[in-house]
Amino acid sequence: MSQDDFFATLGEGEGEAQPPAPRQTRSARRERSRQWLQQRRRRRRRALISTLVLVLVLAGVGFVAYQALDVVKGAVSGSGTVSDYTGAGTGEVVVTIPEGASGGEIGQILKDAGVVATVGAFTDAYAANSNASKIQAGTYTLRLQMSAANAVAALLDPASRSDHTLTIPEGYTMAQVKDRLVSVAGFTSEEVDAAFADASGIGLPEAAGGQVEGWLAPSTYDVPENAAATDVVGAMVSLTLSRLESAGVAASDYETVLIKASIVEREVASASYYGQVARVIENRLADTDGETKGRLQMDSTVLYGLGRTGGIPTADEVADASNPYNTYQHEGLPPGPISNPGLEAIQGVINPPAGDWLYFVTVNLDTGETLFSATHEEQLKNTEQLTAWCQEHAETCSGQSTSSAGN
């Protein structure tokens, strides 16, 4: 077939077979091919325009659907259900966040309490706050109908927990712990006394002999709404037991370790000296035939027996052998702990540094600087430094313990 015949064939319509066209001149055939190509281009343009129109129509439908959804949301909002509140909220509500709670679980707790509008709003705000993972378990005072973002911020604010936490400092005595349980946690004196006496209820080990002194672990505790005094005291005992077990202390040594650690806590203010004071205790207990005759000779134990936590015992008080905690008069350890020691004091007792010290004295009551010595003569020289310091700081030294052994 020639090129002219090919172009002539392209111009034929579809459908039934067409009779052969009369033979045309070459110029006529070329004109017919040109017309056919123009028609084809027009059909392509119409198809393209149709496609564009369809796309625009679909986009319009999508926009209308989006607007409709927005209207539905607005209608839901107008009916009283909102996806998120705005602002800092009003009133107060107490909520408790359990240990290990996820963002979704916290959101559900807050929604149920009326703090946030929806769980989804809170989880979105939780994900948007890079510090949200630092939210701690505990009891919080929050506001009602807070924005989710404000709720996350409030849970990260220590002030939201301040009314529900109880801090027991290292070295506090049982009496001091009781005062905080009453004044801070809001328990009555009778409730605290009952908790202290309930050895089974608070999980007090048999080694304690029914006495809680030494077992009330220093720490910061969460006090949930409607908590019982027994629950809080039990948490303190449990923490002390956990610390002893983690340190590898045998059950038979629990009380001995706590007695020594309690003295360490009361004798020096700086944890940097805990190990050395623990070594002095060990050396004195072993020095039954030496200078100290196995006596600790520590003011802190005498004062505990007198019901005091500060000051300096008088000469008569030091000479009073009727005080079972008077380690100037009685060899060995006192009958029980004289305070509630923290973890560092316990560790200092378990692993004290090597040394031949038998004496120590704090020579600067502002900085806590303490000097250690192996002989009584050295101790006297060190004590002269304290005397000189106190002459320059009479108000500071008045009524304060010198934190010394064997002075």
Tab-separated table of N, CA and C in Angstrom, residues 19 58 97 127 135 157 183 201 221 283 297 320:
chain	number	residue	atom	x	y	z
A	19	PRO	N	-17.950	1.030	1.110
A	19	PRO	CA	-17.541	0.672	-0.270
A	19	PRO	C	-16.300	1.456	-0.648
A	58	LEU	N	-14.870	17.055	41.800
A	58	LEU	CA	-14.535	16.225	42.965
A	58	LEU	C	-13.923	17.059	44.081
A	97	ILE	N	-2.621	9.714	89.865
A	97	ILE	CA	-2.047	9.087	88.679
A	97	ILE	C	-1.241	7.872	89.138
A	127	ALA	N	1.429	14.346	73.546
A	127	ALA	CA	2.402	14.074	72.482
A	127	ALA	C	3.137	15.337	72.057
A	135	ILE	N	6.001	13.169	83.663
A	135	ILE	CA	4.898	13.215	84.623
A	135	ILE	C	5.027	12.039	85.579
A	157	ASP	N	4.019	20.450	87.017
A	157	ASP	CA	4.315	21.482	88.009
A	157	ASP	C	4.333	20.867	89.406
A	183	SER	N	1.092	17.458	111.079
A	183	SER	CA	1.018	18.832	110.571
A	183	SER	C	0.940	18.920	109.055
A	201	GLY	N	0.224	-4.401	110.733
A	201	GLY	CA	-0.400	-3.563	109.713
A	201	GLY	C	0.594	-2.776	108.886
A	221	TYR	N	7.011	11.095	100.144
A	221	TYR	CA	5.918	10.148	99.941
A	221	TYR	C	4.689	10.846	99.384
A	283	ASN	N	35.645	1.047	115.336
A	283	ASN	CA	36.904	1.040	116.084
A	283	ASN	C	36.666	1.136	117.588
A	297	GLN	N	30.758	7.115	123.533
A	297	GLN	CA	30.905	8.471	124.077
A	297	GLN	C	30.422	9.542	123.084
A	320	ASP	N	25.054	10.577	134.141
A	320	ASP	CA	23.852	9.850	134.557
A	320	ASP	C	23.782	8.482	133.884
